[in-house]
Amino acid sequence: MDTSKKKKSIKQRAKKAIVTQDNRFIYAKYDMNANELKFFMWIVAQLNSQKDSLFQVCEIPLSEVMQVWQWKDTSEGYKYTRDLCYSMARKAYVEDFKLLDEKTMKEKSVFQAMPLFKFIRYQEGQGFISYQLNDSLMQYLLDLKRDFTQIKFDDIQQMKSAYSIRIYNMLVCELKQNKQSLKINLSALQNILEVPKSLMIWDNFKQKVLAQAKKDINTKSNLVLLDIKTFKTGRKITDLEFIFDYKNNDKRIKREQEKEQSFYNELIKIIQEYIGKSIYQKRFGEMIIISYQFDEEKKDLKLIAKRKADDKFVHFGVKSFKDINALKKAKDKAEELFYLDEVKVLKSKEAQNKYRSLFD
């Protein structure tokens, strides 16, 4: 295979490569520069996150690494690869969080670190890197069924900053949960990104991290970072809110449709709990809920009740959780009127006792 075809093949693979990570991995701490992060993300993209159950010993050609970085094959690049391996051998996935002790009911700090690689090896003249990921990471990268995020490698490949790539991952994670904003404590974000002390200063962080992230994401990815809002406690900026969305209008429409469908699914789920229950409204009197209708195309949800006085059907539109609250009040009112009617209560008790006697 000639070099031009090989390069084209890798370029095509980069466009199709999907990086799949558990959401915990996205918000964990790990300190890498842009090239190290792209190298690691490329390795993760080679995994089959739904089918693989073990980490295998793998080899990656140096020419492929150069393509991932979009470098030319140079002797300087190969020397850099040896230094990369030495650096990656010391990288770790870090969890640093608070845990509530159930006995003392006090928060305790928890620190856990896991090296990314079981081993990583480079031998001069072989033209490839061999490696095996650390087994401890399997829960974050393999056999993922829920709470995971997928990104296209092509959307991060051209980003200049590792911080941009990390923030991009967070935004995609939130979008997959139908969110268009991410509010996060400034210190918490700086801790996750493991920025040096110089970037703990707000003006430096704003310029070197946030401004670059906005530039990288808006020009190199499939997202648009619309705004980064700041919130103060006193005079100090303590929180940030990222406002973002897909650039592609089709994806935005699809996400909004999924969000709307999820909303109606939740309304229907609640309504189903009321079927067979009595409700009372001043206008229609006492009724019993018997069913519901949902026109998916028109997004028209109706509750169907039968009036006890004359067996006529009454339809109620349900468009929001406000309508659900009104339904709950109508149910509570029916129960209140029932228990105020001694005759109905006695008849109900007699019916219950008769039913139980059949099984005694």
Short mmCIF file of C-alpha atoms in Angstrom, two decimals:
data_model
loop_
_atom_site.label_atom_id
_atom_site.label_comp_id
_atom_site.label_asym_id
_atom_site.label_seq_id
_atom_site.Cartn_x
_atom_site.Cartn_y
_atom_site.Cartn_z
CA MET A 1 0.00 0.00 0.00
CA ASP A 2 1.55 3.34 -1.01
CA THR A 3 1.99 6.20 1.49
CA SER A 4 -0.69 8.46 -0.03
CA LYS A 5 -3.35 5.72 0.18
CA LYS A 6 -2.31 4.91 3.76
CA LYS A 7 -2.61 8.56 4.80
CA LYS A 8 -6.00 8.82 3.10
CA SER A 9 -7.15 5.69 4.92
CA ILE A 10 -6.15 7.12 8.31
CA LYS A 11 -7.85 10.42 7.45
CA GLN A 12 -11.06 8.56 6.61
CA ARG A 13 -10.81 6.54 9.83
CA ALA A 14 -10.38 9.74 11.83
CA LYS A 15 -13.66 11.07 10.39
CA LYS A 16 -15.51 7.89 11.37
CA ALA A 17 -13.75 7.26 14.72
CA ILE A 18 -16.04 7.54 17.77
CA VAL A 19 -14.70 8.12 21.28
CA THR A 20 -17.01 6.55 23.88
CA GLN A 21 -16.55 7.29 27.59
CA ASP A 22 -18.48 6.84 30.79
CA ASN A 23 -19.71 10.25 31.96
CA ARG A 24 -17.62 9.90 35.12
CA PHE A 25 -14.51 9.80 32.94
CA ILE A 26 -15.47 13.09 31.30
CA TYR A 27 -15.58 14.90 34.64
CA ALA A 28 -12.55 13.17 36.18
CA LYS A 29 -9.09 14.70 36.61
CA TYR A 30 -6.25 13.93 34.24
CA ASP A 31 -3.47 16.24 33.20
CA MET A 32 -2.49 16.04 29.51
CA ASN A 33 -1.41 18.44 26.82
CA ALA A 34 -3.30 18.56 23.49
CA ASN A 35 -1.17 15.93 21.72
CA GLU A 36 -1.28 13.53 24.67
CA LEU A 37 -5.05 13.88 24.92
CA LYS A 38 -5.55 13.31 21.18
CA PHE A 39 -3.25 10.27 21.36
CA PHE A 40 -5.27 8.83 24.25
CA MET A 41 -8.65 9.67 22.66
CA TRP A 42 -7.54 7.96 19.43
CA ILE A 43 -6.69 4.82 21.41
CA VAL A 44 -10.10 4.92 23.12
CA ALA A 45 -11.76 5.34 19.70
CA GLN A 46 -10.25 2.01 18.60
CA LEU A 47 -12.16 0.17 21.35
CA ASN A 48 -15.59 -1.33 20.82
CA SER A 49 -17.19 0.11 23.92
CA GLN A 50 -20.32 -2.05 23.63
CA LYS A 51 -18.71 -5.40 22.81
CA ASP A 52 -15.14 -5.51 24.16
CA SER A 53 -14.79 -6.93 27.67
CA LEU A 54 -10.98 -6.88 28.03
CA PHE A 55 -8.12 -4.58 27.09
CA GLN A 56 -5.85 -6.26 24.55
CA VAL A 57 -2.16 -5.65 23.86
CA CYS A 58 -2.20 -3.32 20.85
CA GLU A 59 0.19 -1.67 18.43
CA ILE A 60 -0.13 1.71 16.80
CA PRO A 61 2.18 2.71 13.92
CA LEU A 62 4.12 5.94 14.44
CA SER A 63 2.93 7.10 11.02
CA GLU A 64 -0.63 6.80 12.35
CA VAL A 65 0.24 8.83 15.44
CA MET A 66 1.68 11.55 13.19
CA GLN A 67 -1.57 11.57 11.19
CA VAL A 68 -3.61 11.83 14.39
CA TRP A 69 -1.56 14.92 15.26
CA GLN A 70 -1.62 16.04 11.62
CA TRP A 71 2.18 16.16 11.60
CA LYS A 72 4.55 15.35 8.78
CA ASP A 73 6.72 12.24 9.25
CA THR A 74 9.94 13.77 10.58
CA SER A 75 12.79 12.49 12.70
CA GLU A 76 11.92 15.17 15.23
CA GLY A 77 8.40 13.71 15.40
CA TYR A 78 9.73 10.23 16.14
CA LYS A 79 11.94 11.57 18.95
CA TYR A 80 8.91 13.37 20.35
CA THR A 81 7.03 10.05 20.39
CA ARG A 82 9.57 8.52 22.78
CA ASP A 83 9.07 11.47 25.13
CA LEU A 84 5.31 11.08 24.71
CA CYS A 85 5.47 7.43 25.84
CA TYR A 86 7.51 8.39 28.90
CA SER A 87 4.95 11.08 29.78
CA MET A 88 1.89 8.89 29.14
CA ALA A 89 3.34 6.12 31.33
CA ARG A 90 2.92 8.51 34.29
CA LYS A 91 -0.59 9.71 33.47
CA ALA A 92 -3.45 8.66 35.73
CA TYR A 93 -7.23 8.89 35.92
CA VAL A 94 -7.99 10.65 39.20
CA GLU A 95 -11.18 10.81 41.26
CA ASP A 96 -11.11 13.47 43.96
CA PHE A 97 -14.47 13.95 45.65
CA LYS A 98 -16.45 14.18 48.91
CA LEU A 99 -18.33 11.21 50.36
CA LEU A 100 -20.93 11.29 53.13
CA ASP A 101 -20.06 8.88 55.96
CA GLU A 102 -23.37 7.22 56.96
CA LYS A 103 -22.16 6.56 60.52
CA THR A 104 -20.84 10.02 61.39
CA MET A 105 -22.95 11.92 58.78
CA LYS A 106 -19.84 13.95 57.96
CA GLU A 107 -18.20 14.47 54.59
CA LYS A 108 -14.93 12.69 53.94
CA SER A 109 -12.47 13.36 51.15
CA VAL A 110 -11.88 10.46 48.77
CA PHE A 111 -8.85 10.32 46.48
CA GLN A 112 -8.38 7.52 43.96
CA ALA A 113 -5.84 7.32 41.14
CA MET A 114 -5.50 4.73 38.38
CA PRO A 115 -2.66 4.74 35.81
CA LEU A 116 -4.02 4.89 32.27
CA PHE A 117 -1.68 2.22 30.92
CA LYS A 118 -0.64 -1.20 32.18
CA PHE A 119 2.40 -0.63 29.96
CA ILE A 120 3.46 1.48 26.99
CA ARG A 121 6.54 0.56 24.95
CA TYR A 122 8.54 2.14 22.15
CA GLN A 123 11.56 0.51 20.54
CA GLU A 124 13.69 2.52 18.15
CA GLY A 125 13.51 1.26 14.59
CA GLN A 126 10.28 -0.73 14.98
CA GLY A 127 8.04 2.10 13.80
CA PHE A 128 5.21 1.48 16.25
CA ILE A 129 4.15 1.88 19.87
CA SER A 130 2.82 -1.12 21.76
CA TYR A 131 0.56 -0.64 24.75
CA GLN A 132 -2.15 -2.08 26.99
CA LEU A 133 -4.65 0.01 28.91
CA ASN A 134 -4.98 -0.48 32.67
CA ASP A 135 -7.71 -3.00 33.57
CA SER A 136 -9.02 -0.62 36.26
CA LEU A 137 -10.35 1.63 33.50
CA MET A 138 -12.61 -1.02 31.96
CA GLN A 139 -15.66 0.20 33.88
CA TYR A 140 -15.25 3.63 32.24
CA LEU A 141 -14.48 2.55 28.66
CA LEU A 142 -15.90 -0.95 28.04
CA ASP A 143 -19.32 -2.62 28.04
CA LEU A 144 -21.04 0.75 28.38
CA LYS A 145 -24.86 0.53 28.40
CA ARG A 146 -25.92 3.77 30.09
CA ASP A 147 -24.59 7.15 31.27
CA PHE A 148 -21.96 7.42 28.57
CA THR A 149 -21.08 10.02 25.93
CA GLN A 150 -19.86 9.58 22.37
CA ILE A 151 -17.93 12.19 20.41
CA LYS A 152 -16.47 12.14 16.91
CA PHE A 153 -12.68 12.22 16.97
CA ASP A 154 -12.84 14.50 13.93
CA ASP A 155 -14.47 17.19 16.11
CA ILE A 156 -11.47 17.42 18.47
CA GLN A 157 -8.58 16.60 16.13
CA GLN A 158 -7.86 20.18 15.11
CA MET A 159 -8.28 21.78 18.53
CA LYS A 160 -5.14 23.47 19.82
CA SER A 161 -5.80 23.25 23.54
CA ALA A 162 -6.34 20.19 25.76
CA TYR A 163 -8.59 22.38 27.92
CA SER A 164 -10.78 23.01 24.84
CA ILE A 165 -11.08 19.26 24.25
CA ARG A 166 -12.00 18.62 27.89
CA ILE A 167 -14.64 21.39 27.94
CA TYR A 168 -16.01 20.20 24.58
CA ASN A 169 -16.47 16.70 26.07
CA MET A 170 -18.42 18.19 28.98
CA LEU A 171 -20.72 20.18 26.67
CA VAL A 172 -21.48 17.13 24.51
CA CYS A 173 -22.19 15.13 27.67
CA GLU A 174 -24.79 17.71 28.74
CA LEU A 175 -26.33 17.96 25.25
CA LYS A 176 -26.87 14.19 25.25
CA GLN A 177 -29.00 14.77 28.37
CA ASN A 178 -31.06 17.42 26.51
CA LYS A 179 -29.33 20.32 28.27
CA GLN A 180 -28.11 23.46 26.53
CA SER A 181 -26.29 24.92 29.48
CA LEU A 182 -23.71 23.80 32.04
CA LYS A 183 -23.34 25.68 35.29
CA ILE A 184 -20.20 24.78 37.19
CA ASN A 185 -18.17 26.15 40.07
CA LEU A 186 -15.03 27.90 38.80
CA SER A 187 -12.72 26.22 41.33
CA ALA A 188 -14.26 22.81 40.55
CA LEU A 189 -13.64 23.31 36.82
CA GLN A 190 -10.05 24.42 37.41
CA ASN A 191 -9.55 21.35 39.61
CA ILE A 192 -10.95 18.99 36.94
CA LEU A 193 -8.75 20.56 34.27
CA GLU A 194 -5.74 20.51 36.64
CA VAL A 195 -4.66 23.97 35.54
CA PRO A 196 -1.34 25.32 36.90
CA LYS A 197 -1.29 28.03 39.57
CA SER A 198 -0.78 30.73 36.96
CA LEU A 199 -4.19 29.88 35.45
CA MET A 200 -5.95 30.04 38.81
CA ILE A 201 -5.87 33.82 38.31
CA TRP A 202 -9.18 34.77 36.68
CA ASP A 203 -7.82 36.99 33.88
CA ASN A 204 -5.30 34.32 32.86
CA PHE A 205 -7.90 31.54 33.01
CA LYS A 206 -10.35 33.64 30.99
CA GLN A 207 -7.79 34.34 28.26
CA LYS A 208 -5.80 31.08 28.10
CA VAL A 209 -8.58 28.57 28.79
CA LEU A 210 -12.06 30.02 28.17
CA ALA A 211 -11.31 32.27 25.19
CA GLN A 212 -9.29 29.51 23.51
CA ALA A 213 -12.01 26.93 24.22
CA LYS A 214 -14.64 29.17 22.65
CA LYS A 215 -12.44 29.70 19.59
CA ASP A 216 -11.59 25.99 19.21
CA ILE A 217 -15.14 24.76 19.74
CA ASN A 218 -16.76 27.35 17.46
CA THR A 219 -14.30 26.90 14.59
CA LYS A 220 -13.28 23.23 14.81
CA SER A 221 -16.25 21.27 16.16
CA ASN A 222 -19.93 20.54 15.53
CA LEU A 223 -21.00 22.76 18.46
CA VAL A 224 -21.32 26.50 18.95
CA LEU A 225 -20.45 27.93 22.36
CA LEU A 226 -22.85 30.88 22.46
CA ASP A 227 -21.87 32.45 25.77
CA ILE A 228 -19.94 31.94 29.01
CA LYS A 229 -21.75 33.72 31.83
CA THR A 230 -20.03 34.60 35.11
CA PHE A 231 -21.54 34.68 38.61
CA LYS A 232 -20.04 36.43 41.62
CA THR A 233 -20.06 35.85 45.35
CA GLY A 234 -19.29 39.29 46.66
CA ARG A 235 -16.68 40.69 44.26
CA LYS A 236 -15.17 37.34 43.33
CA ILE A 237 -16.22 35.28 40.29
CA THR A 238 -17.13 31.86 41.68
CA ASP A 239 -19.32 30.17 39.04
CA LEU A 240 -19.57 29.88 35.27
CA GLU A 241 -22.41 28.94 32.96
CA PHE A 242 -21.71 27.67 29.43
CA ILE A 243 -24.53 28.22 26.90
CA PHE A 244 -24.19 26.04 23.80
CA ASP A 245 -25.95 24.11 21.03
CA TYR A 246 -25.34 22.09 17.89
CA LYS A 247 -24.33 24.05 14.79
CA ASN A 248 -26.25 21.68 12.57
CA ASN A 249 -29.90 22.73 12.52
CA ASP A 250 -31.07 19.14 11.82
CA LYS A 251 -29.40 17.95 15.01
CA ARG A 252 -30.96 20.80 16.98
CA ILE A 253 -34.39 19.89 15.63
CA LYS A 254 -33.83 16.21 16.43
CA ARG A 255 -32.70 17.04 19.97
CA GLU A 256 -35.72 19.28 20.52
CA GLN A 257 -38.01 16.53 19.21
CA GLU A 258 -36.41 14.01 21.56
CA LYS A 259 -36.73 16.45 24.44
CA GLU A 260 -40.42 17.05 23.62
CA GLN A 261 -41.08 13.31 23.30
CA SER A 262 -39.42 12.69 26.65
CA PHE A 263 -41.61 15.40 28.19
CA TYR A 264 -44.83 13.81 26.90
CA ASN A 265 -43.66 10.34 27.92
CA GLU A 266 -43.30 11.64 31.48
CA LEU A 267 -46.79 13.21 31.40
CA ILE A 268 -48.30 9.94 30.11
CA LYS A 269 -46.48 7.95 32.78
CA ILE A 270 -48.05 10.12 35.50
CA ILE A 271 -51.51 10.07 33.88
CA GLN A 272 -51.50 6.25 33.79
CA GLU A 273 -51.36 6.26 37.59
CA TYR A 274 -54.71 8.11 37.69
CA ILE A 275 -56.66 5.68 35.48
CA GLY A 276 -59.52 4.17 37.50
CA LYS A 277 -59.38 6.99 40.07
CA SER A 278 -62.22 9.38 40.90
CA ILE A 279 -61.91 13.14 40.41
CA TYR A 280 -64.24 16.05 41.10
CA GLN A 281 -64.66 19.34 39.27
CA LYS A 282 -67.29 21.94 40.05
CA ARG A 283 -68.32 22.21 36.39
CA PHE A 284 -68.68 18.49 35.61
CA GLY A 285 -69.20 16.99 39.06
CA GLU A 286 -67.81 13.58 40.03
CA MET A 287 -66.04 11.57 37.34
CA ILE A 288 -63.85 8.52 36.97
CA ILE A 289 -60.76 8.56 34.72
CA ILE A 290 -60.93 5.71 32.24
CA SER A 291 -58.24 6.35 29.62
CA TYR A 292 -56.15 8.86 27.66
CA GLN A 293 -55.47 9.69 24.00
CA PHE A 294 -52.21 10.96 22.52
CA ASP A 295 -51.86 12.24 18.96
CA GLU A 296 -48.09 12.00 18.46
CA GLU A 297 -48.09 14.04 15.25
CA LYS A 298 -50.03 16.95 16.74
CA LYS A 299 -48.55 16.42 20.23
CA ASP A 300 -52.12 16.49 21.58
CA LEU A 301 -52.61 14.69 24.91
CA LYS A 302 -56.13 14.26 26.28
CA LEU A 303 -57.44 12.67 29.44
CA ILE A 304 -60.77 10.80 29.12
CA ALA A 305 -63.15 10.67 32.09
CA LYS A 306 -66.72 9.37 32.51
CA ARG A 307 -69.21 11.47 34.46
CA LYS A 308 -70.91 9.39 37.15
CA ALA A 309 -74.21 11.29 36.97
CA ASP A 310 -75.03 10.40 33.35
CA ASP A 311 -72.14 8.26 32.00
CA LYS A 312 -71.16 11.00 29.52
CA PHE A 313 -67.51 11.27 28.47
CA VAL A 314 -65.46 14.36 29.25
CA HIS A 315 -62.08 15.14 27.61
CA PHE A 316 -59.40 17.22 29.34
CA GLY A 317 -56.29 18.56 27.55
CA VAL A 318 -52.97 17.96 29.31
CA LYS A 319 -50.16 20.23 28.15
CA SER A 320 -47.97 20.74 31.19
CA PHE A 321 -47.24 19.66 34.75
CA LYS A 322 -49.56 22.49 35.80
CA ASP A 323 -52.42 20.41 34.39
CA ILE A 324 -51.14 17.41 36.37
CA ASN A 325 -51.28 19.49 39.55
CA ALA A 326 -54.88 20.44 38.74
CA LEU A 327 -55.64 16.74 38.22
CA LYS A 328 -54.17 15.91 41.63
CA LYS A 329 -56.32 18.59 43.27
CA ALA A 330 -59.42 17.18 41.52
CA LYS A 331 -58.56 13.69 42.80
CA ASP A 332 -57.99 15.00 46.33
CA LYS A 333 -61.33 16.85 46.19
CA ALA A 334 -63.13 13.64 45.13
CA GLU A 335 -61.56 11.77 48.07
CA GLU A 336 -62.54 14.57 50.46
CA LEU A 337 -66.18 14.48 49.28
CA PHE A 338 -66.22 10.68 49.48
CA TYR A 339 -65.17 10.61 53.13
CA LEU A 340 -67.67 13.33 53.98
CA ASP A 341 -70.47 11.05 52.69
CA GLU A 342 -71.04 8.51 55.47
CA VAL A 343 -73.35 6.37 53.32
CA LYS A 344 -70.70 5.95 50.62
CA VAL A 345 -68.01 5.13 53.18
CA LEU A 346 -70.21 2.47 54.84
CA LYS A 347 -71.12 0.92 51.48
CA SER A 348 -67.45 0.85 50.53
CA LYS A 349 -66.53 -0.90 53.78
CA GLU A 350 -69.33 -3.45 53.31
CA ALA A 351 -68.14 -4.18 49.78
CA GLN A 352 -64.56 -4.63 50.98
CA ASN A 353 -65.62 -6.99 53.77
CA LYS A 354 -67.80 -9.01 51.36
CA TYR A 355 -64.89 -9.32 48.93
CA ARG A 356 -62.51 -10.50 51.68
CA SER A 357 -65.02 -13.07 52.96
CA LEU A 358 -64.91 -14.79 49.58
CA PHE A 359 -61.26 -15.70 50.23
CA ASP A 360 -61.49 -16.55 53.97
#
